Amino acid sequence: MNKKFISLIMAALLAVSASAVSASAAVAEDELTGAEVTAEVSGDSKGTFFFDCGDWNASTVCFYIWDADTSEYAANDGSWGEAHWGSRKWIAGTKVEGKDTVFESYEVDFGGREDHKVYVIFHNPDTGAQTIDAFVNASAFGHTATRPDGNGVNAYENAVDSEKRCDGVSFDGGDNIGVAKIITSSGKIQGDIIHPSQDRAETVAKFVLSYLGKEEKLSHEQIVTKDTVANAISSFGTDANAVWAAYQKHEGEENYDAEKAKEMIAPVEETTSSETSSTESSSSSSSSSSSSSSSSSSSKSSTSGSGTTTTKSGSTTSTSTTTAATTGDSGSTDTASTGDTRGVIAFAGVLVAAAGTIIATRKKIEE
């Protein structure tokens, strides 16, 4: 009778433990499944946007749109190809009925260019007035760009000609669109937006490559100096070593001068492997010497004891230290390989409960 009772208890406990392990495995599976996240991209790649030219009094506004990553230019037939600067035939906008200062762009297809650096300049072909380079993408569709500062007020320096000025531009909606942060031909930093795909170190390196050794046309001062490069590095959130590495990739190109460029960029010299090895060796020798002195001091302070005892004590300490280190490494490995241990803990708890039940039952039988 008692044996049957014990058998029934054991069977029940084993069933409960199996359920606990299964439940733990199910939780782990749910967590792994939930970790898979998919992002869906929605929205059309084709569309138009608007530009309010304000007091330009323009009869026509050209939408000069180009892809800096492919060197292609948009046209009103939907194609991307050669540049059509100032061409009313290929890149002129259409005046919006009832709004004398607002123009609608031709349809632009940004398909396949979602990660590209695409710019727009709004240009008045009658007067030559234009806005500064601004990023644009499909999020601009349906939105309107304006010249917030008006004509000549807080105007930007033209990116490639410091004698000219360009108006600012601001969109009333969209993501990552607006005046691009650039380094002008005079070394000035202006603009706000750094494109998500932009190589910041390369941007500064190209500035050095383009203007190293050249004079600013108005002040006649050197464009590339330690100060202008340091300012550019800081503004674009990069560092001198990254810029130097990017610059060296242009070896063989026009105006490349490694010696002068390195002086202007001022990269931080990295410690060579031999120097590092020498330093580590010196540090190791110093530590070894310190350890030897400590051991000698310890031996002297225990002269009242036997030499054999001292030697054994030292051996035991050494062995203990090694064991502790090994245990630490092993623990780290076990944790990394086993992952979630909740099922094991639950199973162990069930076994402990089973053992307690058996002992209690046995005592009852003996009584």
PDB file of C-alpha atoms in Angstrom, residues 10-144:
ATOM      1  CA  MET A  10       6.747  10.191  -7.793  1.00  0.00           C
ATOM      2  CA  ALA A  11       4.825   9.857 -11.058  1.00  0.00           C
ATOM      3  CA  ALA A  12       2.871  13.049 -10.358  1.00  0.00           C
ATOM      4  CA  LEU A  13       6.019  14.973  -9.507  1.00  0.00           C
ATOM      5  CA  LEU A  14       7.772  13.820 -12.696  1.00  0.00           C
ATOM      6  CA  ALA A  15       4.770  14.902 -14.766  1.00  0.00           C
ATOM      7  CA  VAL A  16       4.810  18.358 -13.126  1.00  0.00           C
ATOM      8  CA  SER A  17       8.553  18.715 -13.741  1.00  0.00           C
ATOM      9  CA  ALA A  18       8.138  17.816 -17.420  1.00  0.00           C
ATOM     10  CA  SER A  19       5.418  20.466 -17.750  1.00  0.00           C
ATOM     11  CA  ALA A  20       7.662  23.070 -16.118  1.00  0.00           C
ATOM     12  CA  VAL A  21      10.493  22.363 -18.557  1.00  0.00           C
ATOM     13  CA  SER A  22       8.081  22.458 -21.532  1.00  0.00           C
ATOM     14  CA  ALA A  23       6.629  25.769 -20.358  1.00  0.00           C
ATOM     15  CA  SER A  24      10.109  27.273 -20.026  1.00  0.00           C
ATOM     16  CA  ALA A  25      10.998  26.118 -23.539  1.00  0.00           C
ATOM     17  CA  ALA A  26       7.764  27.645 -24.864  1.00  0.00           C
ATOM     18  CA  VAL A  27       8.620  31.016 -23.237  1.00  0.00           C
ATOM     19  CA  ALA A  28      12.099  30.955 -24.788  1.00  0.00           C
ATOM     20  CA  GLU A  29      10.599  30.162 -28.204  1.00  0.00           C
ATOM     21  CA  ASP A  30       8.148  33.051 -27.889  1.00  0.00           C
ATOM     22  CA  GLU A  31      10.982  35.442 -27.009  1.00  0.00           C
ATOM     23  CA  LEU A  32      12.998  34.404 -30.059  1.00  0.00           C
ATOM     24  CA  THR A  33       9.979  34.718 -32.322  1.00  0.00           C
ATOM     25  CA  GLY A  34       9.177  38.179 -30.967  1.00  0.00           C
ATOM     26  CA  ALA A  35      12.740  39.361 -31.721  1.00  0.00           C
ATOM     27  CA  GLU A  36      12.096  39.221 -35.461  1.00  0.00           C
ATOM     28  CA  VAL A  37      10.925  42.664 -36.568  1.00  0.00           C
ATOM     29  CA  THR A  38      10.166  43.655 -40.139  1.00  0.00           C
ATOM     30  CA  ALA A  39       9.900  47.233 -41.313  1.00  0.00           C
ATOM     31  CA  GLU A  40       7.641  48.137 -44.191  1.00  0.00           C
ATOM     32  CA  VAL A  41       8.381  51.081 -46.424  1.00  0.00           C
ATOM     33  CA  SER A  42       5.355  52.847 -47.811  1.00  0.00           C
ATOM     34  CA  GLY A  43       4.784  55.826 -50.072  1.00  0.00           C
ATOM     35  CA  ASP A  44       5.186  56.608 -53.755  1.00  0.00           C
ATOM     36  CA  SER A  45       8.570  57.262 -55.320  1.00  0.00           C
ATOM     37  CA  LYS A  46       7.058  59.581 -57.935  1.00  0.00           C
ATOM     38  CA  GLY A  47       5.515  62.966 -57.265  1.00  0.00           C
ATOM     39  CA  THR A  48       5.878  66.739 -57.272  1.00  0.00           C
ATOM     40  CA  PHE A  49       6.611  69.478 -54.758  1.00  0.00           C
ATOM     41  CA  PHE A  50       6.301  73.258 -54.747  1.00  0.00           C
ATOM     42  CA  PHE A  51       8.426  76.388 -54.419  1.00  0.00           C
ATOM     43  CA  ASP A  52       7.223  79.825 -53.373  1.00  0.00           C
ATOM     44  CA  CYS A  53       9.729  82.249 -54.885  1.00  0.00           C
ATOM     45  CA  GLY A  54       8.465  85.256 -52.886  1.00  0.00           C
ATOM     46  CA  ASP A  55       9.735  88.592 -54.179  1.00  0.00           C
ATOM     47  CA  TRP A  56      11.717  87.143 -57.056  1.00  0.00           C
ATOM     48  CA  ASN A  57       8.932  88.292 -59.417  1.00  0.00           C
ATOM     49  CA  ALA A  58       9.794  85.298 -61.548  1.00  0.00           C
ATOM     50  CA  SER A  59       7.958  84.270 -64.669  1.00  0.00           C
ATOM     51  CA  THR A  60       9.739  80.919 -64.530  1.00  0.00           C
ATOM     52  CA  VAL A  61      11.536  78.919 -61.852  1.00  0.00           C
ATOM     53  CA  CYS A  62      13.832  76.028 -62.697  1.00  0.00           C
ATOM     54  CA  PHE A  63      14.044  72.991 -60.402  1.00  0.00           C
ATOM     55  CA  TYR A  64      17.645  71.875 -60.677  1.00  0.00           C
ATOM     56  CA  ILE A  65      17.702  68.377 -59.107  1.00  0.00           C
ATOM     57  CA  TRP A  66      20.725  66.078 -59.102  1.00  0.00           C
ATOM     58  CA  ASP A  67      21.966  62.857 -57.539  1.00  0.00           C
ATOM     59  CA  ALA A  68      25.449  63.390 -56.091  1.00  0.00           C
ATOM     60  CA  ASP A  69      26.047  59.633 -55.804  1.00  0.00           C
ATOM     61  CA  THR A  70      25.492  58.911 -59.503  1.00  0.00           C
ATOM     62  CA  SER A  71      26.160  62.379 -61.011  1.00  0.00           C
ATOM     63  CA  GLU A  72      22.787  62.200 -62.756  1.00  0.00           C
ATOM     64  CA  TYR A  73      20.281  65.016 -63.188  1.00  0.00           C
ATOM     65  CA  ALA A  74      16.495  64.873 -63.267  1.00  0.00           C
ATOM     66  CA  ALA A  75      14.450  66.060 -66.254  1.00  0.00           C
ATOM     67  CA  ASN A  76      10.746  66.581 -66.853  1.00  0.00           C
ATOM     68  CA  ASP A  77      10.453  63.471 -69.038  1.00  0.00           C
ATOM     69  CA  GLY A  78      11.131  61.304 -65.974  1.00  0.00           C
ATOM     70  CA  SER A  79      14.698  60.524 -66.972  1.00  0.00           C
ATOM     71  CA  TRP A  80      17.955  60.986 -65.074  1.00  0.00           C
ATOM     72  CA  GLY A  81      20.965  61.920 -67.179  1.00  0.00           C
ATOM     73  CA  GLU A  82      22.963  64.947 -68.284  1.00  0.00           C
ATOM     74  CA  ALA A  83      22.648  68.339 -66.633  1.00  0.00           C
ATOM     75  CA  HIS A  84      20.153  70.924 -67.924  1.00  0.00           C
ATOM     76  CA  TRP A  85      21.194  73.972 -65.899  1.00  0.00           C
ATOM     77  CA  GLY A  86      18.809  76.868 -66.479  1.00  0.00           C
ATOM     78  CA  SER A  87      16.921  75.032 -69.229  1.00  0.00           C
ATOM     79  CA  ARG A  88      13.277  76.085 -69.352  1.00  0.00           C
ATOM     80  CA  LYS A  89      12.577  73.158 -71.648  1.00  0.00           C
ATOM     81  CA  TRP A  90      13.756  70.390 -69.318  1.00  0.00           C
ATOM     82  CA  ILE A  91      13.620  71.589 -65.714  1.00  0.00           C
ATOM     83  CA  ALA A  92      11.210  74.543 -65.509  1.00  0.00           C
ATOM     84  CA  GLY A  93       8.358  74.362 -63.010  1.00  0.00           C
ATOM     85  CA  THR A  94       4.726  75.202 -63.689  1.00  0.00           C
ATOM     86  CA  LYS A  95       3.106  78.274 -62.126  1.00  0.00           C
ATOM     87  CA  VAL A  96       0.223  77.287 -59.848  1.00  0.00           C
ATOM     88  CA  GLU A  97      -3.059  78.842 -60.955  1.00  0.00           C
ATOM     89  CA  GLY A  98      -4.128  81.688 -58.691  1.00  0.00           C
ATOM     90  CA  LYS A  99      -0.739  81.852 -56.942  1.00  0.00           C
ATOM     91  CA  ASP A 100       1.665  84.111 -58.803  1.00  0.00           C
ATOM     92  CA  THR A 101       4.715  83.250 -56.694  1.00  0.00           C
ATOM     93  CA  VAL A 102       4.220  79.467 -56.359  1.00  0.00           C
ATOM     94  CA  PHE A 103       5.592  76.956 -58.866  1.00  0.00           C
ATOM     95  CA  GLU A 104       5.090  73.195 -59.033  1.00  0.00           C
ATOM     96  CA  SER A 105       7.969  70.936 -60.018  1.00  0.00           C
ATOM     97  CA  TYR A 106       7.841  68.424 -62.861  1.00  0.00           C
ATOM     98  CA  GLU A 107       7.246  64.837 -61.721  1.00  0.00           C
ATOM     99  CA  VAL A 108      10.370  63.370 -60.129  1.00  0.00           C
ATOM    100  CA  ASP A 109      11.038  59.666 -59.617  1.00  0.00           C
ATOM    101  CA  PHE A 110      13.185  58.914 -56.562  1.00  0.00           C
ATOM    102  CA  GLY A 111      12.825  55.157 -56.985  1.00  0.00           C
ATOM    103  CA  GLY A 112      16.092  53.392 -56.110  1.00  0.00           C
ATOM    104  CA  ARG A 113      17.573  56.625 -54.759  1.00  0.00           C
ATOM    105  CA  GLU A 114      16.177  56.456 -51.237  1.00  0.00           C
ATOM    106  CA  ASP A 115      19.676  56.355 -49.694  1.00  0.00           C
ATOM    107  CA  HIS A 116      21.307  58.722 -52.199  1.00  0.00           C
ATOM    108  CA  LYS A 117      22.302  62.318 -51.580  1.00  0.00           C
ATOM    109  CA  VAL A 118      19.895  64.156 -53.892  1.00  0.00           C
ATOM    110  CA  TYR A 119      19.974  67.954 -53.978  1.00  0.00           C
ATOM    111  CA  VAL A 120      17.759  70.707 -55.345  1.00  0.00           C
ATOM    112  CA  ILE A 121      18.485  74.315 -56.283  1.00  0.00           C
ATOM    113  CA  PHE A 122      15.634  76.669 -57.213  1.00  0.00           C
ATOM    114  CA  HIS A 123      16.827  79.024 -59.946  1.00  0.00           C
ATOM    115  CA  ASN A 124      15.414  82.133 -61.611  1.00  0.00           C
ATOM    116  CA  PRO A 125      16.807  81.990 -65.171  1.00  0.00           C
ATOM    117  CA  ASP A 126      15.798  85.620 -65.865  1.00  0.00           C
ATOM    118  CA  THR A 127      17.822  87.189 -63.023  1.00  0.00           C
ATOM    119  CA  GLY A 128      20.258  84.442 -62.031  1.00  0.00           C
ATOM    120  CA  ALA A 129      18.939  84.377 -58.457  1.00  0.00           C
ATOM    121  CA  GLN A 130      19.100  80.983 -56.811  1.00  0.00           C
ATOM    122  CA  THR A 131      18.786  79.145 -53.507  1.00  0.00           C
ATOM    123  CA  ILE A 132      21.587  77.292 -51.721  1.00  0.00           C
ATOM    124  CA  ASP A 133      21.999  73.518 -52.162  1.00  0.00           C
ATOM    125  CA  ALA A 134      19.294  71.645 -50.246  1.00  0.00           C
ATOM    126  CA  PHE A 135      18.597  67.955 -49.742  1.00  0.00           C
ATOM    127  CA  VAL A 136      15.343  66.646 -51.184  1.00  0.00           C
ATOM    128  CA  ASN A 137      13.627  63.258 -51.309  1.00  0.00           C
ATOM    129  CA  ALA A 138      10.184  61.693 -51.790  1.00  0.00           C
ATOM    130  CA  SER A 139       9.016  63.008 -48.392  1.00  0.00           C
ATOM    131  CA  ALA A 140       8.909  66.472 -49.999  1.00  0.00           C
ATOM    132  CA  PHE A 141       6.021  65.507 -52.286  1.00  0.00           C
ATOM    133  CA  GLY A 142       3.055  67.787 -51.699  1.00  0.00           C
ATOM    134  CA  HIS A 143       5.087  70.200 -49.567  1.00  0.00           C
ATOM    135  CA  THR A 144       6.223  73.738 -50.343  1.00  0.00           C
TER     136      THR A 144
END
